[in-house]
Amino acid sequence: MNKLLEMKNITKIFPGVKALDNVTLDLNQGEVHALCGENGAGKSTLMKILSGVHQASEGTIFIEGNQVYLNGTKSAQELGISIIFQEFNLCEHLSISDNIWLDRQPQKFGLINDRKMHKMTSEILKELGISINPKTPVSELSVAQQQMVEIAKAISFDSKILVLDEPTAALTDSEIDSLFEVILKLKRKGVGMFYISHRLEELSRITDRVSIIRDGQYIATKIFKDISIDEIIALMVGRSLEDKYPKFDRIIGETRLYVKEIKNSKIHIKDFEVKSGEILALAGLMDAGRTEFARALFGADSTDIKDVILDGQSVNFAEPEKSIKLGLGYITEDRKKDGLALNMSVEENINLANIPNLTTKGFVSNYKAKENARKYIENIHIKTPSMYQKAGNLSGGNQQKIVLAKWICNDIKVLIFDEPTRGIDVGAKYEVYELMNKLSSENVAIIMISSELPEVLGMSDRILVMQGGQIRGELETKIATQEQILNLAI
Amino acid sequence: MDKLKKFDFQEILNKGLVFGVLIGLVILFAILTGGKFIQPSNLITIVSQIVPYALLGFGMTFILITGGIDLSVGSILGFGGILCAKLIIMGCPIWLAILFSLIAGAGIGFINGYCVTKLAVVPFIVTLGTQFAFRGLTQLIGGGKPVSIQAMEDKNVVNAFIWIGNGEILGIPVPIIIMIITGIILGVILAKTGYGRRIYAVGSNEEASRLSGINVTRTKLIAYTLSGLTSTIAGILLAAKLASAQSNAGTGYELEGIAAAVIGGTSVNGGVGTILGTIIGAFVMGVLRNGLNLLKVNAFIQMIIIGAIIVIGVWYDTKRRNKIKL
């Protein structure tokens, strides 16, 4: 196989932090090369160097044997390197074509030749096996389709090297299937791809080789077939995790929350219950209505019918403010969007849902606020230089722990976890699971929305599968299989 | 936790920078004017001049932190002054006239808040509209003419009202005392109370705040109401100073209030700002104006300088904020 790319002895020093230390990596033509490592290990930094966003402090990069200097994203693009970030860089109000050919639209007499542009787009989309009208505004596309637009854009640059950063994080299973088909097509075309994902299970379907990075250092590169997922995890964390899911015997008690009926334009749920000390998983595809159910229950969205009983008493979760007072908490799916105030401090975020408990006669007790923050930073091991650090500066796993602390410090009876471990690394995942177990031992009833089936099977006691805004079936976790869940979900 | 001090130092440095600029300006003008600038009488003049801007800036700071803006404060200032003067002319006791004006001013701020929260119209548009509407209301109350207290027969009332705008306690003009007290109260509310925390939280991430049980609607409503209140205080003080309420008083002042807050480090994107910063910001503007006047710098050039300072201030603020990776 032809060697497409070599990154040799790459070191990157940010003020005060050595993000990468002497990392060497290569990529072959037509290869999918997975990059594994915990959050903050340096994967993203490495890929940002490859795409010209950052410049390496030391080290050299060769493309097809020639040394190259990447001093900006433009120079990387010209060399055929494209990166697709987790957050897309698309102009929502513009059409697919306009996005793909942004700033280099085909022209005729100094004006944009729309017809030609749409035709060029159609050809690329056809090549990818996608049938969408190129004139469609990006805002009307699903997340998966937007991602395809990003890939189409990369192809339009004739990219030889493509970096995919967590491409499946927001996709449903069927969408993942079509993404993988596209990846396999690109592979046959000879495109080399770096693939970053926390979902190790899915790697086996596309990956040729896997490299592991830990704490900014290169650990190993292996042929994917020759290594097991457990071995990869062991290399990532530098210790062997006996099990991805901590063993725990939960003691399940009385019903805590009973939803007789809840209904709005998106969902209709009847006879839903979760018991004290139980972890109930809500499985289903992306648009099954699980988050919508959580938001409706929590009072974040309006409902037409809502009949809920908490600890034997009829309650009115009209507003988040009210629900929290009554003992319901909701950890949102997207912590950056609606879980954290990123430019506020760790302390302020931990106490965000706790302000009433810190105030006497309207005044916040600084002492109480700091004590509370310190307690949780220590208890659940939030890694931060200080409680005054801005939440936006921490890694995903630590951010998720802040969100957890926010709810644990309230006297919560029922807690909804919406994708509790999305985008966080294996080590932090384990800690989140342990916290869930600890909460359940304190008689908290937990509703866990998760799109990762191993997580559903590994952590829950009972599984409800949703589809089209309704509950399609119930499974006992002990005897459930991934196939059974999927059959109900589709 | 050893990095804690370092981080705090950074914060102090950021705030200190604007303060440093202020001190630098004072020293500069002192030298350039041969000491005229730092004579006590001139310093008192400066502070007296910034009173209305600082008061508008206080309320503006609250609103900017929530992520909003209030373009109607100048009109509310005019409204507060004219309503108070009109009530006094009509024979209402001064204290009652003031109390009633304050309530009305707060109520008018509440209308802004109501439109922003319940009707979900963006603050810029709401307050652009109410800027016109409240000015119209002011003109309507005043009948398009100034309402003069001076012309009243009862000189006791006249003198009492004038005292509010021109009197002194221990050598310090009353308006300055009122500004300082208002500033301290609002500063404490912002820095030390649960409401203060909520206001920063709402400005930082509104949805996360709502889902954390913070009543976003109430938080914003209070901010707009407070802004109405501080604007009215400014309006009454201005009317008392001149012994006459002008129906066009405060026109364009909203920009002074925004400028004071922004120079003082308040972010127009929400989540960031302090009352102390706003006071310093108002001082920077006042000192610049006064100093440049003493140096007989052309008024048009003054505007150019102040404009440049606003842009540089925000540029610096943005640069500082971009250091946070989101």
XYZ file of C-alpha atoms in Angstrom, chain B residues 13-315:
303
model
C -5.763 42.835 36.150
C -8.617 43.003 33.674
C -10.655 45.276 35.867
C -7.561 47.197 36.901
C -6.774 47.998 33.318
C -9.797 50.219 32.830
C -9.165 51.745 36.239
C -5.552 52.293 35.246
C -6.688 54.027 32.087
C -8.894 56.278 34.203
C -6.069 57.197 36.596
C -3.778 57.739 33.627
C -6.279 60.116 32.068
C -6.648 62.048 35.315
C -2.880 62.451 35.646
C -2.539 63.363 31.993
C -5.196 66.059 32.167
C -3.826 67.328 35.475
C -0.488 67.929 33.850
C -1.815 69.294 30.575
C -4.146 71.761 32.278
C -1.551 72.878 34.782
C -3.481 71.487 37.758
C -6.783 73.104 36.839
C -8.263 69.720 36.136
C -7.767 68.293 39.628
C -9.103 71.256 41.543
C -11.870 69.961 43.865
C -14.500 72.159 42.265
C -13.701 70.736 38.852
C -13.720 67.170 40.137
C -17.133 67.739 41.716
C -18.325 69.127 38.395
C -17.164 65.989 36.621
C -18.940 63.690 39.043
C -22.101 65.783 38.897
C -22.059 65.563 35.134
C -21.808 61.802 35.034
C -24.651 61.200 37.510
C -27.393 60.655 34.911
C -25.131 58.564 32.677
C -24.004 56.385 35.550
C -27.574 55.856 36.729
C -28.702 54.822 33.255
C -25.574 52.701 33.026
C -26.461 50.814 36.233
C -29.791 49.629 34.900
C -28.226 49.014 31.519
C -25.600 46.800 33.140
C -28.290 44.526 34.548
C -30.000 44.259 31.199
C -26.806 43.774 29.218
C -25.790 40.958 31.568
C -29.055 39.157 30.814
C -28.069 39.419 27.169
C -30.558 42.189 26.376
C -30.365 45.909 25.693
C -32.517 48.890 26.640
C -32.697 51.720 24.121
C -35.602 53.394 25.880
C -33.797 54.582 29.023
C -33.374 58.125 27.691
C -37.104 58.373 27.106
C -37.836 56.918 30.548
C -35.522 59.564 31.994
C -37.566 62.264 30.294
C -40.794 60.630 31.395
C -39.705 60.376 35.041
C -38.649 64.008 35.193
C -41.714 65.435 33.569
C -44.151 63.266 35.505
C -42.566 64.271 38.799
C -42.545 67.982 37.899
C -46.121 67.870 36.652
C -47.328 66.211 39.839
C -45.579 68.824 41.953
C -47.090 71.650 39.923
C -50.479 70.064 40.427
C -49.953 70.369 44.170
C -48.802 66.900 45.007
C -46.299 66.803 47.929
C -42.745 66.362 46.684
C -42.140 63.022 48.366
C -45.353 61.606 46.978
C -44.602 62.959 43.522
C -41.185 61.300 43.616
C -42.551 58.028 44.940
C -45.290 57.966 42.344
C -42.823 58.762 39.542
C -40.490 56.016 40.654
C -43.319 53.499 40.664
C -44.486 54.671 37.254
C -40.918 54.538 35.901
C -40.435 51.034 37.234
C -43.784 50.094 35.718
C -42.741 51.427 32.359
C -39.537 49.373 32.579
C -41.717 46.403 33.425
C -43.579 46.928 30.148
C -40.254 46.557 28.324
C -39.559 43.387 30.279
C -43.017 42.046 29.583
C -42.622 42.515 25.829
C -39.183 40.902 25.900
C -40.172 37.864 27.970
C -43.850 37.151 27.478
C -44.203 38.388 23.923
C -40.711 37.156 23.043
C -39.804 40.156 20.889
C -36.064 40.813 20.788
C -34.968 43.507 23.272
C -33.463 45.726 20.601
C -36.778 46.010 18.780
C -38.935 46.272 21.902
C -36.921 49.105 23.373
C -36.469 50.807 20.014
C -40.248 50.924 19.847
C -40.719 52.026 23.427
C -38.046 54.677 22.968
C -40.475 56.364 20.611
C -43.579 55.518 22.605
C -42.251 56.705 25.972
C -40.937 59.888 24.437
C -44.380 60.491 22.985
C -45.891 59.832 26.385
C -43.472 62.336 27.903
C -44.384 64.992 25.359
C -48.045 64.284 25.975
C -47.698 64.783 29.733
C -45.691 67.943 29.301
C -47.913 69.254 26.517
C -44.792 69.630 24.392
C -43.443 72.314 26.726
C -41.002 72.291 29.621
C -42.663 71.961 33.020
C -41.111 74.639 35.195
C -41.053 74.344 38.976
C -39.400 77.730 39.286
C -42.641 79.454 38.291
C -44.542 78.022 41.264
C -45.832 80.401 43.884
C -44.959 78.305 46.929
C -41.233 79.040 47.188
C -40.801 76.418 49.921
C -41.717 73.720 47.488
C -39.526 75.268 44.805
C -36.514 75.440 47.089
C -37.024 71.920 48.415
C -37.148 70.497 44.926
C -34.157 72.502 43.764
C -32.241 71.254 46.811
C -32.564 67.684 45.564
C -30.772 68.625 42.386
C -28.362 71.226 43.720
C -28.113 70.910 47.499
C -25.173 69.531 49.401
C -24.685 67.274 52.380
C -21.277 67.687 54.007
C -20.111 69.465 50.905
C -21.125 66.672 48.564
C -23.912 67.385 46.081
C -27.089 65.431 46.754
C -27.274 63.830 43.270
C -23.808 62.372 43.760
C -24.854 60.886 47.090
C -27.957 59.396 45.506
C -25.880 57.946 42.661
C -23.429 56.386 45.101
C -26.171 54.873 47.261
C -27.966 53.498 44.203
C -24.693 52.118 42.892
C -23.872 50.397 46.157
C -27.323 48.828 46.457
C -27.322 47.588 42.863
C -23.697 46.484 43.101
C -24.483 44.397 46.163
C -27.564 42.925 44.507
C -25.497 41.907 41.513
C -22.512 40.535 43.390
C -23.964 39.063 46.532
C -27.527 37.941 46.077
C -29.202 34.913 44.576
C -30.831 37.239 42.094
C -27.402 38.456 41.004
C -26.266 34.914 40.348
C -29.397 34.198 38.371
C -28.906 37.235 36.201
C -25.364 36.157 35.271
C -26.558 32.594 34.692
C -29.382 33.688 32.399
C -26.982 35.816 30.388
C -24.434 33.021 30.153
C -26.806 30.296 29.032
C -30.481 30.977 29.135
C -31.677 27.462 28.373
C -29.310 25.815 30.823
C -30.503 28.274 33.450
C -34.130 27.528 32.766
C -33.507 23.795 32.950
C -31.669 24.368 36.211
C -34.820 25.788 37.708
C -34.087 29.469 37.280
C -37.136 31.532 36.455
C -35.765 33.286 33.391
C -38.874 35.395 32.839
C -38.822 36.790 36.355
C -35.079 37.401 36.244
C -35.359 39.465 33.079
C -38.498 41.272 34.193
C -36.703 42.459 37.317
C -33.739 43.681 35.257
C -35.926 45.784 32.956
C -37.915 47.085 35.913
C -34.712 48.125 37.695
C -33.554 49.887 34.564
C -36.827 51.807 34.463
C -36.266 52.720 38.090
C -32.702 53.995 37.748
C -33.669 55.941 34.614
C -36.466 57.626 36.513
C -34.126 58.520 39.370
C -31.853 60.150 36.807
C -34.829 61.998 35.306
C -35.990 63.400 38.649
C -32.445 64.499 39.548
C -32.050 66.251 36.208
C -35.397 68.040 36.559
C -34.507 69.089 40.110
C -31.129 70.371 39.014
C -32.678 72.636 36.382
C -35.842 73.334 38.423
C -37.616 72.473 35.240
C -38.407 69.241 33.414
C -37.727 69.250 29.697
C -39.835 66.961 27.581
C -36.810 66.136 25.446
C -34.532 65.486 28.438
C -32.384 62.390 28.106
C -32.549 62.192 24.323
C -29.583 60.103 23.194
C -28.600 59.233 26.764
C -29.195 55.514 26.209
C -25.989 55.477 24.205
C -24.109 57.108 27.087
C -25.434 54.431 29.433
C -24.441 51.637 27.079
C -21.028 53.210 26.582
C -20.397 53.506 30.322
C -21.309 49.852 30.860
C -19.342 48.596 27.896
C -16.186 50.592 28.678
C -16.499 49.203 32.201
C -16.256 45.662 30.898
C -19.888 44.657 30.536
C -20.390 42.370 27.584
C -23.177 43.037 25.113
C -23.303 39.272 24.629
C -24.442 38.831 28.211
C -23.113 37.051 31.259
C -20.383 39.538 32.111
C -20.349 42.920 33.848
C -20.186 44.755 37.163
C -21.603 47.944 38.636
C -18.149 49.084 39.708
C -16.982 48.661 36.127
C -19.881 50.770 34.892
C -19.055 53.558 37.347
C -15.466 53.508 36.158
C -16.727 53.525 32.578
C -18.919 56.538 33.272
C -15.927 58.260 34.887
C -13.747 57.583 31.871
C -16.314 59.306 29.677
C -16.815 62.198 32.090
C -13.101 62.738 32.634
C -12.421 62.670 28.914
C -15.127 65.202 28.179
C -14.189 67.552 30.936
C -10.465 67.306 30.327
C -10.815 67.838 26.613
C -13.101 70.796 27.279
C -10.546 72.384 29.570
C -7.976 71.870 26.855
C -10.422 73.544 24.479
C -10.489 70.579 22.164
C -13.114 70.901 19.459
C -16.383 69.203 20.530
C -16.501 67.216 17.314
C -13.057 65.837 17.894
C -14.162 64.888 21.404
C -16.889 62.739 19.907
C -14.383 61.026 17.678
C -12.135 60.264 20.643
C -14.969 58.894 22.777
C -16.208 56.782 19.890
C -12.756 55.335 19.390
C -12.494 54.500 23.091
C -15.753 52.531 22.999
C -14.605 50.452 20.058
C -11.180 49.822 21.569
C -12.817 48.827 24.860
C -15.039 46.247 23.214
C -12.238 45.010 21.012
